[in-house]
PDB file of C-alpha atoms in Angstrom:
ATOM      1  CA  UNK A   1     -18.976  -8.859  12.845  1.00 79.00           C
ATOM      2  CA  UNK A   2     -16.912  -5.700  11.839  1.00 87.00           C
ATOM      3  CA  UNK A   3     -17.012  -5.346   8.321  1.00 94.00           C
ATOM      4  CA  UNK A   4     -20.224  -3.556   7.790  1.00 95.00           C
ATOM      5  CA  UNK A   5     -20.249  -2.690   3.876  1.00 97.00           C
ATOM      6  CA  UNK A   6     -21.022  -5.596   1.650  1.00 98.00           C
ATOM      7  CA  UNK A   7     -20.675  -5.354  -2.433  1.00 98.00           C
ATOM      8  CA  UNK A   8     -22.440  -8.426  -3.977  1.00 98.00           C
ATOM      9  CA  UNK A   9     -22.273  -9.438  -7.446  1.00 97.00           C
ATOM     10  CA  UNK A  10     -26.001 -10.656  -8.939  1.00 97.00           C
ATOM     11  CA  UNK A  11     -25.319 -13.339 -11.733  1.00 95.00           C
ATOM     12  CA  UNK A  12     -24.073 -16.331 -10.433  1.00 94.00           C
ATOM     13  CA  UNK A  13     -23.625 -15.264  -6.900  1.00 97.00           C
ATOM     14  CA  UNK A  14     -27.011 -14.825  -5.391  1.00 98.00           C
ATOM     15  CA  UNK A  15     -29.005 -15.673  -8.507  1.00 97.00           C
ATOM     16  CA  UNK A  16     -28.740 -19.210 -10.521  1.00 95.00           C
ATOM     17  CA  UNK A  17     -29.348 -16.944 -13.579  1.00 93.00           C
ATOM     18  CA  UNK A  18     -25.280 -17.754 -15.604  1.00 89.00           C
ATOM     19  CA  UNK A  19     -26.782 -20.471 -17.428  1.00 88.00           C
ATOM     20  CA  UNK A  20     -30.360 -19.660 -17.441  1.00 90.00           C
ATOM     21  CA  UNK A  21     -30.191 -15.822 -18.932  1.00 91.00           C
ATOM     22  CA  UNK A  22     -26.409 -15.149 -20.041  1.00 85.00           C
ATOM     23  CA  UNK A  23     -25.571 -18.782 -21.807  1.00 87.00           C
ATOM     24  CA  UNK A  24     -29.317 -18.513 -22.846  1.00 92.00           C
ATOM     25  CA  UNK A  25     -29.810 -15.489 -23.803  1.00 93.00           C
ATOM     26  CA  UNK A  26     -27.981 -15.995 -27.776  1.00 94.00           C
ATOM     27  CA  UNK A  27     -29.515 -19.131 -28.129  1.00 94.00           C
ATOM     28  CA  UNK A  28     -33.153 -17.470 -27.540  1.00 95.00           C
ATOM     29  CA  UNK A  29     -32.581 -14.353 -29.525  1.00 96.00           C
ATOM     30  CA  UNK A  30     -31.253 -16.560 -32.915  1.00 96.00           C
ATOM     31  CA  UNK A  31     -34.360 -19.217 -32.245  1.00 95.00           C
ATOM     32  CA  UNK A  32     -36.974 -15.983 -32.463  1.00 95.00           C
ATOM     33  CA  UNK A  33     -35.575 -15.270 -35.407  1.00 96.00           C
ATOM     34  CA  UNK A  34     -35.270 -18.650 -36.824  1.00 96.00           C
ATOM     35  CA  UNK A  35     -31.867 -19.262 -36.710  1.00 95.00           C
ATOM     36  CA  UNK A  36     -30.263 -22.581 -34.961  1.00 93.00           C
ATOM     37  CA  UNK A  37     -26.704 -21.737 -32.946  1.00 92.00           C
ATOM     38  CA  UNK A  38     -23.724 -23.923 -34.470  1.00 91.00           C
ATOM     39  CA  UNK A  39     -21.433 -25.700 -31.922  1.00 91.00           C
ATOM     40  CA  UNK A  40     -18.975 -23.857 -29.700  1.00 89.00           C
ATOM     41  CA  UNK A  41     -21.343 -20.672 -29.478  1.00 90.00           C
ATOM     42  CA  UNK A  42     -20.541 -20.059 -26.313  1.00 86.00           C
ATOM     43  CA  UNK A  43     -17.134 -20.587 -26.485  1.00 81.00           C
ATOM     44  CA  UNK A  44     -16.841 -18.240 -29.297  1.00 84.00           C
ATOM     45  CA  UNK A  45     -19.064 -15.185 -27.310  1.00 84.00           C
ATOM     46  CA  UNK A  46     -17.045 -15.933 -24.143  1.00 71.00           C
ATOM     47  CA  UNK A  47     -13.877 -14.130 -25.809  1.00 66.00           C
ATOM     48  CA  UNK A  48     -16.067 -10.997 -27.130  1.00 74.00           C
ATOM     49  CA  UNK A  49     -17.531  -7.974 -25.484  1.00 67.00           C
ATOM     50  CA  UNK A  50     -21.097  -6.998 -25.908  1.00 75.00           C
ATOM     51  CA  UNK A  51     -20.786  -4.929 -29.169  1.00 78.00           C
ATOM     52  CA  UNK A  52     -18.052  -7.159 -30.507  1.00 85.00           C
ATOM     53  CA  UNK A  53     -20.678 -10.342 -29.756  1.00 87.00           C
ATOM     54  CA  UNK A  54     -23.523  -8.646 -31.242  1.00 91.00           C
ATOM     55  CA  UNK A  55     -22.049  -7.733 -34.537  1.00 93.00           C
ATOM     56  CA  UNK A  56     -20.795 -11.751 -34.669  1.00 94.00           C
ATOM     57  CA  UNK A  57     -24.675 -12.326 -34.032  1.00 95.00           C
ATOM     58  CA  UNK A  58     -25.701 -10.545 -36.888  1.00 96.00           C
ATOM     59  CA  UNK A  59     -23.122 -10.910 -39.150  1.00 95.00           C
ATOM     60  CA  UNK A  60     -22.667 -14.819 -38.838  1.00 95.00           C
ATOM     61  CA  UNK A  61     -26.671 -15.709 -38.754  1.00 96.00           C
ATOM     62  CA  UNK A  62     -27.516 -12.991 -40.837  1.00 96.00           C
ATOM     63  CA  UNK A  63     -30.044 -11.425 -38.729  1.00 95.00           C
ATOM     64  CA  UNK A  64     -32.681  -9.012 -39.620  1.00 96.00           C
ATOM     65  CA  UNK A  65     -31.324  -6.113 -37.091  1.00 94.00           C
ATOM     66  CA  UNK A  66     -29.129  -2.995 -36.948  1.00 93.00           C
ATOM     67  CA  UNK A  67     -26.580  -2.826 -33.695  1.00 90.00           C
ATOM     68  CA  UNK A  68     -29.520   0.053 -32.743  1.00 92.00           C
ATOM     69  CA  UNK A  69     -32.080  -2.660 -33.141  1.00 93.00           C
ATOM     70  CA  UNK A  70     -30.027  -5.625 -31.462  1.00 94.00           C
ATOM     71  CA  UNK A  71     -29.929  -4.015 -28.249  1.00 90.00           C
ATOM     72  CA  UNK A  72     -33.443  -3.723 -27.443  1.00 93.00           C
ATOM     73  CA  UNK A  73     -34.340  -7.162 -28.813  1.00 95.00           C
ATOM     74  CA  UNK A  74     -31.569  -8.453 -26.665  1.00 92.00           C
ATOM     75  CA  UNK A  75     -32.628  -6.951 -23.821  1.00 91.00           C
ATOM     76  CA  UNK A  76     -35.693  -8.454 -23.851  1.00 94.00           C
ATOM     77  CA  UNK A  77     -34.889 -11.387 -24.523  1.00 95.00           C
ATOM     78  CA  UNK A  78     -33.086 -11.184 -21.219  1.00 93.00           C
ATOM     79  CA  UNK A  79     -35.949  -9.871 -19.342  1.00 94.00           C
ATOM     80  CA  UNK A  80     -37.911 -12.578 -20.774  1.00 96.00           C
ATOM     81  CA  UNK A  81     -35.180 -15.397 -19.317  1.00 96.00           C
ATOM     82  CA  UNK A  82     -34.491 -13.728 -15.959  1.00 95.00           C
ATOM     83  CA  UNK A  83     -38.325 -14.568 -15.129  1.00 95.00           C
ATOM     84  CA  UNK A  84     -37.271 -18.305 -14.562  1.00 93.00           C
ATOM     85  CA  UNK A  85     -34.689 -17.006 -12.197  1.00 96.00           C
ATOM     86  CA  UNK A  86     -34.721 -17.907  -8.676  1.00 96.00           C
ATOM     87  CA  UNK A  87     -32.410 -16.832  -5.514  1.00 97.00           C
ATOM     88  CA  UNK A  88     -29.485 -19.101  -4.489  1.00 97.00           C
ATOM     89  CA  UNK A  89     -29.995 -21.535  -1.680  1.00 96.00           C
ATOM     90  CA  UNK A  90     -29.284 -19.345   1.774  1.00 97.00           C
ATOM     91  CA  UNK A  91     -29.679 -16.242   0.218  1.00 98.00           C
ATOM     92  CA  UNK A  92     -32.989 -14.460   2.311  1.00 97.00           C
ATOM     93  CA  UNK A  93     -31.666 -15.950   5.198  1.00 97.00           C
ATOM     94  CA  UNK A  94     -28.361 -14.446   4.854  1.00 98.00           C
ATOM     95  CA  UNK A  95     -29.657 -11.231   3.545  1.00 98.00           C
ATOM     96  CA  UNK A  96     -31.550 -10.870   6.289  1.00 98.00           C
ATOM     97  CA  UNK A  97     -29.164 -11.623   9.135  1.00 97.00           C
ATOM     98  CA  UNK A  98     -26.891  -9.007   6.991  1.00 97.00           C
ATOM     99  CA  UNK A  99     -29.457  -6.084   7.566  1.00 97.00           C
ATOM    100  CA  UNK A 100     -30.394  -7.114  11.223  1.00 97.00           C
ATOM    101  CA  UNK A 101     -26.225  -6.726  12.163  1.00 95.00           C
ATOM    102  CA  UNK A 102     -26.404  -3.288  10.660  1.00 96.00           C
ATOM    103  CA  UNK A 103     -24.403  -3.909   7.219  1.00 97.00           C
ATOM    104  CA  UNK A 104     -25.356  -1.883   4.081  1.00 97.00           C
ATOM    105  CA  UNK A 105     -25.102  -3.552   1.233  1.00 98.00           C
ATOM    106  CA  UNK A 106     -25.002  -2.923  -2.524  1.00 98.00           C
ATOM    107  CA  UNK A 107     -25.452  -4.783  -5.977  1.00 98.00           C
ATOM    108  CA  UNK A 108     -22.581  -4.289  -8.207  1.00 97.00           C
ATOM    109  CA  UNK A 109     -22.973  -6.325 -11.557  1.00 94.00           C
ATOM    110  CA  UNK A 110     -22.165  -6.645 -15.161  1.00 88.00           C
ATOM    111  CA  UNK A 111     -25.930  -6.520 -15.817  1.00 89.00           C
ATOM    112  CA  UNK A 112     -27.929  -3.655 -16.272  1.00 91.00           C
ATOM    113  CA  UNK A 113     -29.115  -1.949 -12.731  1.00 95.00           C
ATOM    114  CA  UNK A 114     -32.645  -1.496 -13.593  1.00 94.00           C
ATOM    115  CA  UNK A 115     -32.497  -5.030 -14.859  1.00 94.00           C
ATOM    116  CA  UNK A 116     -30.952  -6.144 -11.469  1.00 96.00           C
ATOM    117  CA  UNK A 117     -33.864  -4.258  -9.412  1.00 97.00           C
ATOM    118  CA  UNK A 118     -36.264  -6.169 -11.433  1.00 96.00           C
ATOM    119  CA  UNK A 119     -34.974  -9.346 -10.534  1.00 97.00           C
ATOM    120  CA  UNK A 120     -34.464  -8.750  -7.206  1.00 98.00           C
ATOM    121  CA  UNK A 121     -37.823  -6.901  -6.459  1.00 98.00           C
ATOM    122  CA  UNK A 122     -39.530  -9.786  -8.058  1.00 97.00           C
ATOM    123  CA  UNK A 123     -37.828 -12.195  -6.109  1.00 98.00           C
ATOM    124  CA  UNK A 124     -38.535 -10.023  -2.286  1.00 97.00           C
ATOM    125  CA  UNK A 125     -34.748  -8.877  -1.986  1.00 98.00           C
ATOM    126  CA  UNK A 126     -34.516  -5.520  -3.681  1.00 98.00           C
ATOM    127  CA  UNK A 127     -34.873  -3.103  -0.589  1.00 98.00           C
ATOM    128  CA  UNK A 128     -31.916  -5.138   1.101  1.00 98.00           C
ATOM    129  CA  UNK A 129     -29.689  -2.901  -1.386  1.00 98.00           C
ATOM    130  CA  UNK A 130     -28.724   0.559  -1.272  1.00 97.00           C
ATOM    131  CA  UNK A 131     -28.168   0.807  -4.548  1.00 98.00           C
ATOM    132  CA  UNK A 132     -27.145  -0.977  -8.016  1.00 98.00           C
ATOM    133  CA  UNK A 133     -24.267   0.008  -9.370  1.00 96.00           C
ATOM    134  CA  UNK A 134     -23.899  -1.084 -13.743  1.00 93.00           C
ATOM    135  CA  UNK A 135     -19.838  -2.040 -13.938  1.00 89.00           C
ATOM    136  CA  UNK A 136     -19.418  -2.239 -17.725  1.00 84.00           C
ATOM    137  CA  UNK A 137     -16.900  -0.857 -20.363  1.00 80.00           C
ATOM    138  CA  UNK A 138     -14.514   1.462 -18.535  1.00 82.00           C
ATOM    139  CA  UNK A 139     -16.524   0.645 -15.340  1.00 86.00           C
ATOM    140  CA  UNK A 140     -16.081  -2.895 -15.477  1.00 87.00           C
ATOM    141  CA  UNK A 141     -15.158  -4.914 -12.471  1.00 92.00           C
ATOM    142  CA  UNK A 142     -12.003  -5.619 -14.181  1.00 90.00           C
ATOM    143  CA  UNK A 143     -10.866  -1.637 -13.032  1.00 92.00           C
ATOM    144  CA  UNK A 144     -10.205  -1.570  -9.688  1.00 95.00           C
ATOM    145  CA  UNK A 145     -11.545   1.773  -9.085  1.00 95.00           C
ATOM    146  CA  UNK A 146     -14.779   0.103  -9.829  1.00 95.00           C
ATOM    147  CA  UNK A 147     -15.154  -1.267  -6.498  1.00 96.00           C
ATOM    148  CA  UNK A 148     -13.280   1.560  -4.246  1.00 96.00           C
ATOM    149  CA  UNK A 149     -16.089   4.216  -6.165  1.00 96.00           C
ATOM    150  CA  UNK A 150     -18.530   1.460  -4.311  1.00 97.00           C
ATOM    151  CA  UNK A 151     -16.871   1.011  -1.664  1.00 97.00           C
ATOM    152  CA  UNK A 152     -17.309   5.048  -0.911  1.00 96.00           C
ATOM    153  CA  UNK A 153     -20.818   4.773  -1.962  1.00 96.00           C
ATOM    154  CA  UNK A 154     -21.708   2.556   0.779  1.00 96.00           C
ATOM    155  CA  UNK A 155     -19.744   5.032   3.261  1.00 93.00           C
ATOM    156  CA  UNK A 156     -16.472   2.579   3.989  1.00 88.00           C
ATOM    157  CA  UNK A 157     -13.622   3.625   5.457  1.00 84.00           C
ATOM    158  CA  UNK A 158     -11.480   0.727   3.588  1.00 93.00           C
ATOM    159  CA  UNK A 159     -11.337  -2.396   1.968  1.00 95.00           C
ATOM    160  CA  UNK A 160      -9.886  -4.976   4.624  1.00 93.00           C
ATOM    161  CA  UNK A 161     -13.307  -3.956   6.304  1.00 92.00           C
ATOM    162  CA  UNK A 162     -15.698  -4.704   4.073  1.00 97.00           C
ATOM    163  CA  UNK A 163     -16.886  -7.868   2.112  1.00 98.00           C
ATOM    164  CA  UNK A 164     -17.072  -8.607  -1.993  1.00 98.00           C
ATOM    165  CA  UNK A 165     -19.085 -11.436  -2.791  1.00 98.00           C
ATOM    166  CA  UNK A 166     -18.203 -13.124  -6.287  1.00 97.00           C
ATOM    167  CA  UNK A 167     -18.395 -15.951  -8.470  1.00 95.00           C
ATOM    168  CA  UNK A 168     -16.221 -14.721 -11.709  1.00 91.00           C
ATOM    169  CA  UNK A 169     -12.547 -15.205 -11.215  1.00 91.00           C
ATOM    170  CA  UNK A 170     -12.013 -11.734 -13.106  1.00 91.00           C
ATOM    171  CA  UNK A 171     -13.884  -9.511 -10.247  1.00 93.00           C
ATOM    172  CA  UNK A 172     -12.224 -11.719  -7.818  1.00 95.00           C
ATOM    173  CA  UNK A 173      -8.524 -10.811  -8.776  1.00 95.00           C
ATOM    174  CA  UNK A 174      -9.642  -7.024  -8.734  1.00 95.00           C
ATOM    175  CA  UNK A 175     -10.944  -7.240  -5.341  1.00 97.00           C
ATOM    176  CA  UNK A 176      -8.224  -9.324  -3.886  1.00 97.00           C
ATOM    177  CA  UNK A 177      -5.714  -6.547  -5.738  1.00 96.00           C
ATOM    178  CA  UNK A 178      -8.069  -4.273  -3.966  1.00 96.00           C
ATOM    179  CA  UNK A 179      -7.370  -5.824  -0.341  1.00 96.00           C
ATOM    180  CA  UNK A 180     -11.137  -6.369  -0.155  1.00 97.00           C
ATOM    181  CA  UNK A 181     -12.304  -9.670   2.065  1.00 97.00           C
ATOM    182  CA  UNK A 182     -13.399 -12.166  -0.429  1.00 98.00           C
ATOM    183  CA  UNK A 183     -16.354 -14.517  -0.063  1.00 98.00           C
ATOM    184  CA  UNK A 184     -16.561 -16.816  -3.476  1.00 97.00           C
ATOM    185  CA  UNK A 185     -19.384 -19.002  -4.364  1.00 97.00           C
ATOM    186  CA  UNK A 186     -19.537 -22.213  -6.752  1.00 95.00           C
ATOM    187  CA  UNK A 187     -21.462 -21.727  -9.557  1.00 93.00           C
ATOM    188  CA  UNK A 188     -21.430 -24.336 -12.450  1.00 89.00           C
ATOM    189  CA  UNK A 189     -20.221 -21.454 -15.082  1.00 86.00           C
ATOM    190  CA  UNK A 190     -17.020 -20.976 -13.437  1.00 88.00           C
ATOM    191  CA  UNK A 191     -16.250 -24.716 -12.663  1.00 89.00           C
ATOM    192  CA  UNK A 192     -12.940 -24.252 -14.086  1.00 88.00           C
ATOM    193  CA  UNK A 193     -11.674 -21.749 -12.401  1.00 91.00           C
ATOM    194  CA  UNK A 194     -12.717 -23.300  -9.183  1.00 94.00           C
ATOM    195  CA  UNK A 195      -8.786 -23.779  -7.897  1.00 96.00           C
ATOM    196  CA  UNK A 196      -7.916 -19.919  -8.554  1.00 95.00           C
ATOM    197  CA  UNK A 197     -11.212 -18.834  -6.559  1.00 96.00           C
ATOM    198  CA  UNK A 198     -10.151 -21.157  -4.176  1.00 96.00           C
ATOM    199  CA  UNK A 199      -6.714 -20.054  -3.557  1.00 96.00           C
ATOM    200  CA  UNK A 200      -7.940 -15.909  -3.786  1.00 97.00           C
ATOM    201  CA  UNK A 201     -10.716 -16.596  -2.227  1.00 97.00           C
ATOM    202  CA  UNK A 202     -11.185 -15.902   2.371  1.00 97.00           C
ATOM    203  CA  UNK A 203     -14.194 -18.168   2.159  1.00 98.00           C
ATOM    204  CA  UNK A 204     -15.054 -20.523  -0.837  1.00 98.00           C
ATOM    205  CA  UNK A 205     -18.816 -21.785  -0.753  1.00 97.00           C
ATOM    206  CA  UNK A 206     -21.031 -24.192  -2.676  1.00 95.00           C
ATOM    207  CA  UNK A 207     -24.467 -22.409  -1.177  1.00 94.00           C
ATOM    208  CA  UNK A 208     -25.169 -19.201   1.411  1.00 97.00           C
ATOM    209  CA  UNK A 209     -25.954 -21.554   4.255  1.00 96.00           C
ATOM    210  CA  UNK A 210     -21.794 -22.435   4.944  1.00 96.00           C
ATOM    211  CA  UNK A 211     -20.905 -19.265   5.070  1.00 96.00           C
ATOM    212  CA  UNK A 212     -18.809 -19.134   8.358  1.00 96.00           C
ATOM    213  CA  UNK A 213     -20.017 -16.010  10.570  1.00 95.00           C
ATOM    214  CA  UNK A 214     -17.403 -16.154  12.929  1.00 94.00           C
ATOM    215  CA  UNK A 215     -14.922 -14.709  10.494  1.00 94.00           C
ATOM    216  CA  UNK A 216     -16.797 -11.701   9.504  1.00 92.00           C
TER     217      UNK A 216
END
């Protein structure tokens, strides 16, 4: 196996937590405060960013908070959630084969980095990762400088040598654009775009335990 630098995504890809904690996560914060979601929720949040989501939040179920106060009460909400989390099938076993072949690796997610460590060292996979690396706003993994900043973090000399592991068909157009090697995994969230991971996609997988070595 040659490519030795590995940038995983969190959400979706090695956790089961895109239903569980980001779907969840509105529902739970408007039920502690009383409120009952309408139909479409999701649907509606889907085409928002954070700040544009929480001011919908407050505004439409006229909740008791400030943006300042949302935040925090949305963040724990979320740390609250991510403790029914649990690791993808195949995921120690090919974390660990990673770090026995000599690959660093890295966590590069939408969610927050100390949130990601949490998860991670709760669930015995944290110290597989150099680092975690929060790709929001103007860092988002829509940029592609996003993931060649990463990419030098881990010490790689290029793309076509190293490995992005993905479940969001957004992240997965930057890295192919990138010229990254692209492992995509099912995850019930992004059903729909199943053909386009398919087709961007080097290896498409419904767990960790087909991924196929022999083209690494």
């Amino acid at each position: 196996m040659h490519r030795k630098q590995w940038i995983f995504d969190m959400d979706g890809t090695l956790t089961d937590s895109m239903t569980v904690v980001w779907q969840g996560a509105p529902l739970e914060l408007l039920r502690r405060y009383g409120r009952t979601a309408r139909p479409g929720i999701h649907d509606v949040l889907l085409s928002m960013g954070m700040a544009e989501g929480a001011e919908y939040l407050i505004r439409t179920y006229d909740l008791p908070l400030t943006l300042r106060d949302y935040e925090p009460a949305m963040r724990q909400v979320i740390r609250d959630l991510y403790k029914k989390v649990e690791l993808k099938p195949g995921v120690r076993e090919m974390l660990a084969r990673l770090k026995a072949e000599g690959v660093r690796m890295c966590i590069c997610s939408n969610t927050w980095a100390e949130q990601c460590e949490e998860v991670l060292t709760r669930l015995g996979v944290a110290d597989y990762f150099e680092f975690f690396y929060t790709a929001q706003g103007a860092k988002s993994k829509a940029h592609p400088e996003v993931f060649h900043e990463v990419l030098e973090r881990l010490g790689g000399s290029g793309p076509a040598d190293a490995v992005v592991c993905e479940d969001a068909v957004y992240a997965t157009r930057t890295a192919r654009q990138c010229g990254f090697y692209l492992i995509d995994i099912e995850d019930e969230t992004s059903a729909a775009d199943k053909p386009e991971l398919q087709r961007l996609a080097d290896q498409y997988i419904t767990d960790w335990t087909q991924l196929d070595w022999t083209k690494l």
